[in-house]
Amino acid sequence: MAAILPAGCHKHAVGTALRGGAPTLVEMTGPRSLRAHAAAHHLLVGCAVAPEHLDGEPQYAKTVADQASIVVPENSMKWAALRPTPDRFDFRGADDVVVFALTHDQKIRGHNLCWHEALPAWFEAAVNRDNASRVLTEHIRIVAGRYAGKIHSWDVVNEAVDPKSGRPDGLRQSPWLELIGPEYIELAFRAAREADPAALLTYNDYAIELDTPEQIEKRGQVMMLVRRLRARGVPINAVGVQSHLSAGETPGAGLQHFVRELRAIGLQVFITEMDVNDRSVTGDVADRDAAVAHIYRDYLTMMLAEPNVTAALTWGITDRYTWLNLPKYARADGKPQRPLPFDADYNPTPAFFAERDAIDSRRVATSAVPSDSYAPFRPGAGPRIEEE
Ligand code: XIL
């Protein structure tokens, strides 16, 4: 691992930010960081990270260390990253993230154990109806077992609902559904609980934030899935609301109701992958940043008012590495997206201040917040992480 705090770095760094048009020096680390503000409100805050930047770019590592009390590997715990061949695991990237987080007193989300995407190239030829259940449970046993005791929450199953499938249960036509049947979800949660008794087990999905007809339908199907799992005694502790939003969208009362329904059945909610796509905004950078910050402020203020919303993560920390610059999501004018709390030069954007203000707006009774969600991490509970 590279040195985390480069020599000469001030403990409470200041950065420049455009507020009201003029650049001003602002404090954003130490007691002014997102993580410090979140800690004061019984909340975990953080971002997705990539091991190659943690290791190779001191400014990236410093920003993550300064701001996040919880991190999640953006890609390095996915099947495609961990499983180069059917019988070999490569944990180097995932281990780097875990070691970084433990070194910086950060919690870790595991992402993910079962998804229809990011499957390795060998998957299709090697996995069939006869062996799929075994392949899935073994993967979970080995991966969740390796990090047992070190993970705050696992995304056990990711994106299993798709209203377009036309199925009455709303389940997506994924390889797992086709090979195992609908019970693959239950199988995955039970295997995860067995491998890591301490992690909060999460179902994670997207396009369930808005009150559009499509998203209302999908949100309802996710709720049905969660209720079915609960009724069968499946160990599930939380729902992840990915929160890939776009400028101009207004998430509303439907999501708030969903969060409260989950609270009523004892589940936590994590904002797992927030970012704001600004491709619909045509103005200059200030206009775009204002539109993005507006969503951060409104969305997080609404969500963080709910006591069972206990963690908020953005999908990356700096615009420099946002996945929203992939061609599929890119802006029509070719300009880079600005969806995250820090711009490509690590200056805080208006979204940073909006996020921090929204954290400060959280007024929840301590007794109403699930106590396992923000308690300090106790290292040493799981097996030691060996170097490959
Ligand atoms: C994305 C990553 O950010 C990209 O780098 C990768 O190319 C594709 O996957 N929902 C999820 C995440 O659960 O795992 C996805 O991450 C974004 C959508």
Tab-separated table of C-alpha atoms and ligand atoms in Angstrom:
chain	number	residue	atom	x	y	z
A	1	MET	CA	0.000	0.000	0.000
A	2	ALA	CA	1.234	3.484	-0.720
A	3	ALA	CA	1.574	5.967	2.127
A	4	ILE	CA	-1.890	7.243	2.894
A	5	LEU	CA	-1.150	10.708	4.174
A	6	PRO	CA	1.486	12.259	1.936
A	7	ALA	CA	4.199	14.125	3.845
A	8	GLY	CA	3.311	17.764	4.319
A	9	CYS	CA	-0.429	17.200	4.218
A	10	HIS	CA	-2.223	19.334	6.769
A	11	LYS	CA	-4.526	17.514	9.102
A	12	HIS	CA	-7.396	19.882	8.404
A	13	ALA	CA	-6.863	20.619	4.774
A	14	VAL	CA	-8.572	23.497	3.086
A	15	GLY	CA	-9.771	23.473	-0.469
A	16	THR	CA	-11.243	25.962	-2.843
A	17	ALA	CA	-14.899	25.984	-3.660
A	18	LEU	CA	-17.183	28.148	-5.698
A	19	ARG	CA	-19.873	29.524	-3.433
A	20	GLY	CA	-21.960	32.309	-4.826
A	21	GLY	CA	-19.625	32.572	-7.790
A	22	ALA	CA	-16.385	33.516	-6.013
A	23	PRO	CA	-13.778	30.945	-5.042
A	24	THR	CA	-13.381	30.755	-1.265
A	25	LEU	CA	-11.190	28.672	0.985
A	26	VAL	CA	-13.217	26.118	2.854
A	27	GLU	CA	-12.440	23.576	5.503
A	28	MET	CA	-13.596	20.104	4.633
A	29	THR	CA	-11.514	17.646	6.605
A	30	GLY	CA	-11.236	16.636	10.261
A	31	PRO	CA	-14.240	17.993	12.142
A	32	ARG	CA	-15.581	19.509	8.896
A	33	SER	CA	-15.500	16.228	6.974
A	34	LEU	CA	-18.542	14.259	5.877
A	35	ARG	CA	-17.560	11.423	8.201
A	36	ALA	CA	-17.311	13.667	11.258
A	37	HIS	CA	-20.671	15.268	10.549
A	38	ALA	CA	-22.206	11.834	9.943
A	39	ALA	CA	-20.793	10.422	13.179
A	40	ALA	CA	-22.579	13.153	15.099
A	41	HIS	CA	-25.875	12.000	13.574
A	42	HIS	CA	-25.619	8.218	13.992
A	43	LEU	CA	-24.912	7.764	10.345
A	44	LEU	CA	-22.235	6.110	8.230
A	45	VAL	CA	-21.146	7.992	5.147
A	46	GLY	CA	-18.811	6.966	2.384
A	47	CYS	CA	-18.200	5.920	-1.179
A	48	ALA	CA	-17.262	3.217	-3.635
A	49	VAL	CA	-13.518	2.837	-4.084
A	50	ALA	CA	-11.080	1.242	-6.515
A	51	PRO	CA	-7.920	-0.372	-5.129
A	52	GLU	CA	-5.727	0.817	-7.991
A	53	HIS	CA	-6.392	4.456	-7.076
A	54	LEU	CA	-6.110	3.877	-3.313
A	55	ASP	CA	-2.695	2.471	-3.993
A	56	GLY	CA	-1.533	4.737	-6.768
A	57	GLU	CA	-2.888	8.185	-6.071
A	58	PRO	CA	-2.202	9.843	-2.694
A	59	GLN	CA	-4.830	12.546	-3.194
A	60	TYR	CA	-7.494	9.913	-3.867
A	61	ALA	CA	-6.486	7.867	-0.832
A	62	LYS	CA	-6.397	10.964	1.352
A	63	THR	CA	-9.854	12.116	0.252
A	64	VAL	CA	-11.357	8.685	0.927
A	65	ALA	CA	-9.601	8.477	4.301
A	66	ASP	CA	-10.714	11.995	5.263
A	67	GLN	CA	-14.350	11.701	4.220
A	68	ALA	CA	-15.584	8.117	4.491
A	69	SER	CA	-16.560	6.079	7.539
A	70	ILE	CA	-17.676	3.260	5.232
A	71	VAL	CA	-16.380	2.128	1.842
A	72	VAL	CA	-17.442	-0.411	-0.773
A	73	PRO	CA	-15.303	-1.846	-3.580
A	74	GLU	CA	-16.755	-0.552	-6.843
A	75	ASN	CA	-15.784	-3.650	-8.827
A	76	SER	CA	-13.137	-5.661	-6.997
A	77	MET	CA	-15.468	-7.994	-5.073
A	78	LYS	CA	-17.558	-8.887	-8.108
A	79	TRP	CA	-17.342	-12.375	-9.583
A	80	ALA	CA	-15.475	-11.197	-12.670
A	81	ALA	CA	-12.758	-9.684	-10.486
A	82	LEU	CA	-12.471	-12.532	-7.975
A	83	ARG	CA	-12.816	-15.528	-10.304
A	84	PRO	CA	-10.238	-15.509	-13.142
A	85	THR	CA	-10.827	-19.245	-13.655
A	86	PRO	CA	-13.441	-21.672	-12.291
A	87	ASP	CA	-11.070	-22.956	-9.637
A	88	ARG	CA	-8.871	-19.983	-8.780
A	89	PHE	CA	-9.703	-16.914	-6.696
A	90	ASP	CA	-7.808	-13.635	-6.927
A	91	PHE	CA	-8.412	-11.603	-3.785
A	92	ARG	CA	-5.689	-8.998	-4.285
A	93	GLY	CA	-7.895	-6.023	-5.158
A	94	ALA	CA	-10.569	-6.901	-2.602
A	95	ASP	CA	-7.970	-7.411	0.132
A	96	ASP	CA	-6.392	-4.025	-0.646
A	97	VAL	CA	-9.744	-2.325	-0.073
A	98	VAL	CA	-10.343	-4.232	3.168
A	99	VAL	CA	-6.871	-3.467	4.513
A	100	PHE	CA	-7.213	0.217	3.587
A	101	ALA	CA	-10.570	0.453	5.335
A	102	LEU	CA	-9.412	-1.283	8.501
A	103	THR	CA	-6.332	0.962	8.597
A	104	HIS	CA	-8.540	4.044	8.427
A	105	ASP	CA	-11.177	2.953	10.887
A	106	GLN	CA	-13.756	2.560	8.146
A	107	LYS	CA	-16.518	0.020	7.818
A	108	ILE	CA	-16.802	-2.058	4.674
A	109	ARG	CA	-19.743	-2.982	2.473
A	110	GLY	CA	-19.299	-6.140	0.448
A	111	HIS	CA	-20.592	-5.832	-3.130
A	112	ASN	CA	-21.799	-8.277	-4.274
A	113	LEU	CA	-22.291	-12.022	-3.913
A	114	CYS	CA	-24.930	-12.701	-6.561
A	115	TRP	CA	-25.706	-10.582	-9.654
A	116	HIS	CA	-26.621	-11.185	-13.285
A	117	GLU	CA	-23.762	-8.918	-14.434
A	118	ALA	CA	-19.987	-9.067	-13.990
A	119	LEU	CA	-19.977	-12.827	-14.348
A	120	PRO	CA	-16.651	-14.198	-15.605
A	121	ALA	CA	-16.234	-15.283	-19.222
A	122	TRP	CA	-15.996	-18.959	-18.211
A	123	PHE	CA	-19.360	-18.861	-16.413
A	124	GLU	CA	-21.641	-19.691	-19.298
A	125	ALA	CA	-19.850	-22.856	-20.372
A	126	ALA	CA	-19.055	-24.077	-16.855
A	127	VAL	CA	-22.241	-23.463	-14.895
A	128	ASN	CA	-25.376	-25.455	-15.594
A	129	ARG	CA	-28.572	-26.594	-13.897
A	130	ASP	CA	-26.793	-29.470	-12.217
A	131	ASN	CA	-24.057	-27.484	-10.524
A	132	ALA	CA	-25.385	-23.905	-10.246
A	133	SER	CA	-26.591	-24.150	-6.639
A	134	ARG	CA	-23.285	-25.613	-5.557
A	135	VAL	CA	-21.244	-23.052	-7.513
A	136	LEU	CA	-23.228	-20.178	-5.980
A	137	THR	CA	-23.111	-21.407	-2.383
A	138	GLU	CA	-19.425	-22.280	-2.629
A	139	HIS	CA	-18.610	-18.837	-3.958
A	140	ILE	CA	-20.480	-17.266	-1.072
A	141	ARG	CA	-18.911	-19.585	1.490
A	142	ILE	CA	-15.402	-18.740	0.285
A	143	VAL	CA	-15.820	-15.005	-0.307
A	144	ALA	CA	-18.043	-14.078	2.642
A	145	GLY	CA	-16.050	-16.523	4.777
A	146	ARG	CA	-12.747	-14.863	3.927
A	147	TYR	CA	-13.937	-11.495	5.223
A	148	ALA	CA	-16.229	-12.763	7.964
A	149	GLY	CA	-16.384	-10.393	10.912
A	150	LYS	CA	-14.926	-7.541	8.852
A	151	ILE	CA	-17.948	-6.624	6.732
A	152	HIS	CA	-20.625	-4.192	7.884
A	153	SER	CA	-23.071	-5.376	5.239
A	154	TRP	CA	-23.082	-7.613	2.188
A	155	ASP	CA	-25.090	-6.940	-0.924
A	156	VAL	CA	-26.055	-10.590	-1.043
A	157	VAL	CA	-28.307	-10.321	-4.082
A	158	ASN	CA	-28.103	-7.382	-6.478
A	159	GLU	CA	-30.812	-6.252	-8.917
A	160	ALA	CA	-32.968	-9.397	-8.937
A	161	VAL	CA	-36.188	-7.547	-9.794
A	162	ASP	CA	-37.148	-6.403	-13.275
A	163	PRO	CA	-40.779	-5.544	-14.016
A	164	LYS	CA	-40.061	-6.029	-17.723
A	165	SER	CA	-39.623	-9.772	-17.161
A	166	GLY	CA	-43.407	-10.016	-17.097
A	167	ARG	CA	-43.299	-12.609	-14.313
A	168	PRO	CA	-45.914	-12.289	-11.548
A	169	ASP	CA	-43.125	-12.297	-8.934
A	170	GLY	CA	-41.265	-9.552	-10.802
A	171	LEU	CA	-38.007	-11.509	-10.808
A	172	ARG	CA	-35.468	-10.743	-13.492
A	173	GLN	CA	-34.647	-13.357	-16.128
A	174	SER	CA	-31.095	-13.729	-14.881
A	175	PRO	CA	-28.733	-16.676	-15.330
A	176	TRP	CA	-29.295	-17.509	-11.656
A	177	LEU	CA	-33.066	-17.589	-12.065
A	178	GLU	CA	-32.796	-19.733	-15.173
A	179	LEU	CA	-30.301	-22.189	-13.660
A	180	ILE	CA	-31.638	-22.485	-10.111
A	181	GLY	CA	-35.147	-21.010	-10.061
A	182	PRO	CA	-36.539	-18.283	-7.772
A	183	GLU	CA	-35.120	-20.009	-4.709
A	184	TYR	CA	-31.606	-18.864	-5.646
A	185	ILE	CA	-32.258	-15.709	-3.636
A	186	GLU	CA	-33.057	-17.564	-0.463
A	187	LEU	CA	-30.125	-19.899	-1.054
A	188	ALA	CA	-27.738	-16.949	-1.342
A	189	PHE	CA	-28.959	-15.241	1.830
A	190	ARG	CA	-28.765	-18.428	3.872
A	191	ALA	CA	-25.256	-19.193	2.603
A	192	ALA	CA	-24.155	-15.636	3.423
A	193	ARG	CA	-25.506	-15.869	6.959
A	194	GLU	CA	-23.720	-19.142	7.500
A	195	ALA	CA	-20.423	-17.761	6.199
A	196	ASP	CA	-20.599	-14.440	8.056
A	197	PRO	CA	-22.938	-14.392	11.048
A	198	ALA	CA	-22.120	-10.740	11.828
A	199	ALA	CA	-22.744	-8.946	8.523
A	200	LEU	CA	-26.010	-7.157	7.810
A	201	LEU	CA	-27.428	-8.984	4.803
A	202	THR	CA	-28.779	-6.666	2.143
A	203	TYR	CA	-30.939	-6.836	-0.966
A	204	ASN	CA	-29.770	-4.037	-3.302
A	205	ASP	CA	-31.620	-2.535	-6.291
A	206	TYR	CA	-32.011	0.533	-8.544
A	207	ALA	CA	-34.831	2.460	-10.208
A	208	ILE	CA	-36.974	2.291	-7.078
A	209	GLU	CA	-36.528	5.915	-6.008
A	210	LEU	CA	-39.049	7.869	-8.079
A	211	ASP	CA	-42.809	8.065	-8.201
A	212	THR	CA	-43.034	7.256	-11.921
A	213	PRO	CA	-45.346	4.371	-12.884
A	214	GLU	CA	-42.370	2.104	-13.730
A	215	GLN	CA	-40.543	2.787	-10.498
A	216	ILE	CA	-43.677	2.535	-8.357
A	217	GLU	CA	-44.252	-0.900	-9.860
A	218	LYS	CA	-40.663	-2.016	-9.318
A	219	ARG	CA	-40.578	-0.689	-5.745
A	220	GLY	CA	-43.731	-2.694	-5.038
A	221	GLN	CA	-42.107	-5.836	-6.451
A	222	VAL	CA	-39.022	-5.304	-4.298
A	223	MET	CA	-41.263	-4.931	-1.255
A	224	MET	CA	-43.080	-8.144	-2.184
A	225	LEU	CA	-39.768	-9.960	-2.529
A	226	VAL	CA	-38.570	-8.720	0.863
A	227	ARG	CA	-41.843	-9.712	2.497
A	228	ARG	CA	-41.695	-13.184	0.916
A	229	LEU	CA	-38.171	-13.655	2.246
A	230	ARG	CA	-39.151	-12.480	5.722
A	231	ALA	CA	-42.180	-14.774	5.755
A	232	ARG	CA	-39.897	-17.727	5.017
A	233	GLY	CA	-37.475	-16.789	7.792
A	234	VAL	CA	-34.699	-15.874	5.354
A	235	PRO	CA	-31.981	-13.814	7.065
A	236	ILE	CA	-32.235	-10.328	5.538
A	237	ASN	CA	-31.429	-7.171	7.477
A	238	ALA	CA	-31.479	-4.323	5.011
A	239	VAL	CA	-32.465	-2.990	1.625
A	240	GLY	CA	-29.991	-1.007	-0.452
A	241	VAL	CA	-31.480	1.796	-2.519
A	242	GLN	CA	-28.834	2.442	-5.151
A	243	SER	CA	-29.878	6.045	-5.818
A	244	HIS	CA	-28.416	6.610	-9.280
A	245	LEU	CA	-30.399	9.789	-9.860
A	246	SER	CA	-30.532	12.410	-12.590
A	247	ALA	CA	-30.695	16.186	-12.361
A	248	GLY	CA	-34.295	17.359	-12.520
A	249	GLU	CA	-35.780	14.234	-10.918
A	250	THR	CA	-37.698	14.534	-7.687
A	251	PRO	CA	-37.914	11.429	-5.549
A	252	GLY	CA	-41.023	11.714	-3.457
A	253	ALA	CA	-43.387	10.313	-0.898
A	254	GLY	CA	-43.448	6.802	-2.359
A	255	LEU	CA	-39.860	6.128	-1.387
A	256	GLN	CA	-40.379	7.625	2.058
A	257	HIS	CA	-43.332	5.310	2.546
A	258	PHE	CA	-41.228	2.338	1.374
A	259	VAL	CA	-38.490	3.172	3.894
A	260	ARG	CA	-41.067	3.405	6.680
A	261	GLU	CA	-42.640	0.102	5.704
A	262	LEU	CA	-39.216	-1.506	5.884
A	263	ARG	CA	-38.683	0.038	9.296
A	264	ALA	CA	-41.962	-1.440	10.472
A	265	ILE	CA	-40.659	-4.930	9.642
A	266	GLY	CA	-37.303	-4.250	11.277
A	267	LEU	CA	-35.128	-3.588	8.227
A	268	GLN	CA	-32.474	-0.954	7.748
A	269	VAL	CA	-32.053	0.989	4.532
A	270	PHE	CA	-28.740	1.995	2.977
A	271	ILE	CA	-28.245	4.527	0.226
A	272	THR	CA	-25.683	2.419	-1.561
A	273	GLU	CA	-24.593	4.030	-4.851
A	274	MET	CA	-25.689	7.646	-5.041
A	275	ASP	CA	-24.675	9.872	-7.914
A	276	VAL	CA	-26.467	12.428	-10.056
A	277	ASN	CA	-26.284	12.315	-13.855
A	278	ASP	CA	-26.481	15.868	-15.259
A	279	ARG	CA	-26.831	15.056	-18.963
A	280	SER	CA	-30.151	16.901	-19.133
A	281	VAL	CA	-28.601	20.183	-17.943
A	282	THR	CA	-27.171	22.293	-20.735
A	283	GLY	CA	-25.764	25.361	-18.932
A	284	ASP	CA	-22.253	26.054	-17.687
A	285	VAL	CA	-20.526	24.224	-14.868
A	286	ALA	CA	-22.174	26.387	-12.193
A	287	ASP	CA	-25.659	25.618	-13.559
A	288	ARG	CA	-24.895	21.931	-13.752
A	289	ASP	CA	-23.392	21.820	-10.264
A	290	ALA	CA	-26.389	23.640	-8.844
A	291	ALA	CA	-28.786	21.131	-10.410
A	292	VAL	CA	-26.771	18.208	-9.068
A	293	ALA	CA	-26.444	19.733	-5.590
A	294	HIS	CA	-30.177	20.368	-5.527
A	295	ILE	CA	-30.836	16.630	-5.835
A	296	TYR	CA	-28.238	15.802	-3.188
A	297	ARG	CA	-29.842	18.255	-0.763
A	298	ASP	CA	-33.470	17.270	-1.311
A	299	TYR	CA	-32.940	13.545	-1.623
A	300	LEU	CA	-30.591	13.147	1.324
A	301	THR	CA	-32.587	15.482	3.549
A	302	MET	CA	-35.676	13.361	2.935
A	303	MET	CA	-33.919	10.015	3.365
A	304	LEU	CA	-31.711	10.863	6.327
A	305	ALA	CA	-34.719	12.015	8.330
A	306	GLU	CA	-35.657	8.323	8.578
A	307	PRO	CA	-33.988	6.614	11.549
A	308	ASN	CA	-33.611	3.265	9.769
A	309	VAL	CA	-31.570	4.889	6.995
A	310	THR	CA	-28.180	4.286	8.576
A	311	ALA	CA	-25.627	4.607	5.776
A	312	ALA	CA	-25.232	6.820	2.713
A	313	LEU	CA	-22.623	6.055	0.079
A	314	THR	CA	-21.861	7.750	-3.214
A	315	TRP	CA	-20.709	5.715	-6.212
A	316	GLY	CA	-17.183	7.101	-6.117
A	317	ILE	CA	-15.732	10.132	-4.370
A	318	THR	CA	-14.299	12.130	-7.279
A	319	ASP	CA	-15.714	13.024	-10.699
A	320	ARG	CA	-12.331	11.949	-12.033
A	321	TYR	CA	-13.367	8.290	-11.911
A	322	THR	CA	-17.156	8.266	-12.196
A	323	TRP	CA	-18.661	5.409	-14.149
A	324	LEU	CA	-21.083	7.983	-15.640
A	325	ASN	CA	-18.435	8.865	-18.209
A	326	LEU	CA	-18.920	5.417	-19.772
A	327	PRO	CA	-20.325	6.005	-23.303
A	328	LYS	CA	-23.733	4.677	-22.256
A	329	TYR	CA	-24.282	7.509	-19.772
A	330	ALA	CA	-22.072	10.256	-21.205
A	331	ARG	CA	-23.317	13.773	-21.921
A	332	ALA	CA	-24.292	14.673	-25.456
A	333	ASP	CA	-21.820	17.608	-25.473
A	334	GLY	CA	-18.974	15.244	-24.566
A	335	LYS	CA	-18.129	17.189	-21.394
A	336	PRO	CA	-17.264	15.054	-18.387
A	337	GLN	CA	-20.016	14.386	-15.860
A	338	ARG	CA	-19.907	16.058	-12.411
A	339	PRO	CA	-21.996	13.669	-10.275
A	340	LEU	CA	-19.960	13.382	-7.037
A	341	PRO	CA	-18.962	15.415	-3.958
A	342	PHE	CA	-15.452	16.134	-5.303
A	343	ASP	CA	-14.566	17.290	-8.789
A	344	ALA	CA	-11.840	15.774	-10.948
A	345	ASP	CA	-9.210	17.904	-9.152
A	346	TYR	CA	-10.462	16.934	-5.695
A	347	ASN	CA	-12.103	20.275	-4.975
A	348	PRO	CA	-15.392	19.929	-3.112
A	349	THR	CA	-18.367	20.602	-5.375
A	350	PRO	CA	-21.687	22.128	-4.297
A	351	ALA	CA	-22.851	18.504	-3.917
A	352	PHE	CA	-20.341	18.121	-1.060
A	353	PHE	CA	-21.902	21.012	0.862
A	354	ALA	CA	-25.405	19.849	0.052
A	355	GLU	CA	-24.558	16.381	1.359
A	356	ARG	CA	-22.995	17.795	4.521
A	357	ASP	CA	-25.961	20.084	5.153
A	358	ALA	CA	-28.363	17.181	4.637
A	359	ILE	CA	-26.403	15.121	7.177
A	360	ASP	CA	-26.677	17.999	9.631
A	361	SER	CA	-30.420	18.155	9.057
A	362	ARG	CA	-30.825	14.592	10.381
A	363	ARG	CA	-32.798	14.694	13.620
A	364	VAL	CA	-33.374	11.188	14.850
A	365	ALA	CA	-33.707	9.917	18.385
A	366	THR	CA	-30.684	7.778	19.260
A	367	SER	CA	-33.023	5.097	20.539
A	368	ALA	CA	-34.745	4.919	17.140
A	369	VAL	CA	-31.537	4.108	15.236
A	370	PRO	CA	-30.675	0.382	15.112
A	371	SER	CA	-27.713	0.028	17.441
A	372	ASP	CA	-25.728	-2.445	15.310
A	373	SER	CA	-25.557	0.043	12.492
A	374	TYR	CA	-23.113	2.625	13.777
A	375	ALA	CA	-21.384	0.890	16.677
A	376	PRO	CA	-17.603	1.041	16.409
A	377	PHE	CA	-16.023	-1.710	14.377
A	378	ARG	CA	-14.326	-4.419	16.452
A	379	PRO	CA	-11.381	-5.769	14.526
A	380	GLY	CA	-10.112	-9.277	14.991
A	381	ALA	CA	-13.439	-11.054	14.806
A	382	GLY	CA	-12.729	-12.795	11.511
A	383	PRO	CA	-9.873	-14.750	9.981
A	384	ARG	CA	-6.632	-12.973	9.209
A	385	ILE	CA	-6.262	-11.766	5.644
A	386	GLU	CA	-3.298	-13.558	4.102
A	387	GLU	CA	-1.261	-12.082	1.289
A	388	GLU	CA	-1.578	-14.091	-1.932
B	1	XIL	C1	-20.607	-0.396	-12.209
B	1	XIL	C2	-19.197	0.143	-12.070
B	1	XIL	O1	-19.245	1.424	-11.517
B	1	XIL	C3	-18.512	0.176	-13.415
B	1	XIL	O2	-17.146	0.523	-13.240
B	1	XIL	C4	-18.632	-1.164	-14.119
B	1	XIL	O3	-18.115	-1.048	-15.421
B	1	XIL	C5	-20.075	-1.630	-14.156
B	1	XIL	O4	-20.612	-1.644	-12.861
B	1	XIL	N1	-25.225	-0.988	-10.095
B	1	XIL	C6	-24.322	-1.696	-9.342
B	1	XIL	C7	-22.864	-1.465	-9.522
B	1	XIL	O5	-24.720	-2.460	-8.453
B	1	XIL	O6	-22.098	-2.622	-9.287
B	1	XIL	C8	-22.558	-0.902	-10.886
B	1	XIL	O7	-21.179	-0.576	-10.922
B	1	XIL	C9	-23.429	0.284	-11.174
B	1	XIL	C10	-24.882	-0.092	-11.165
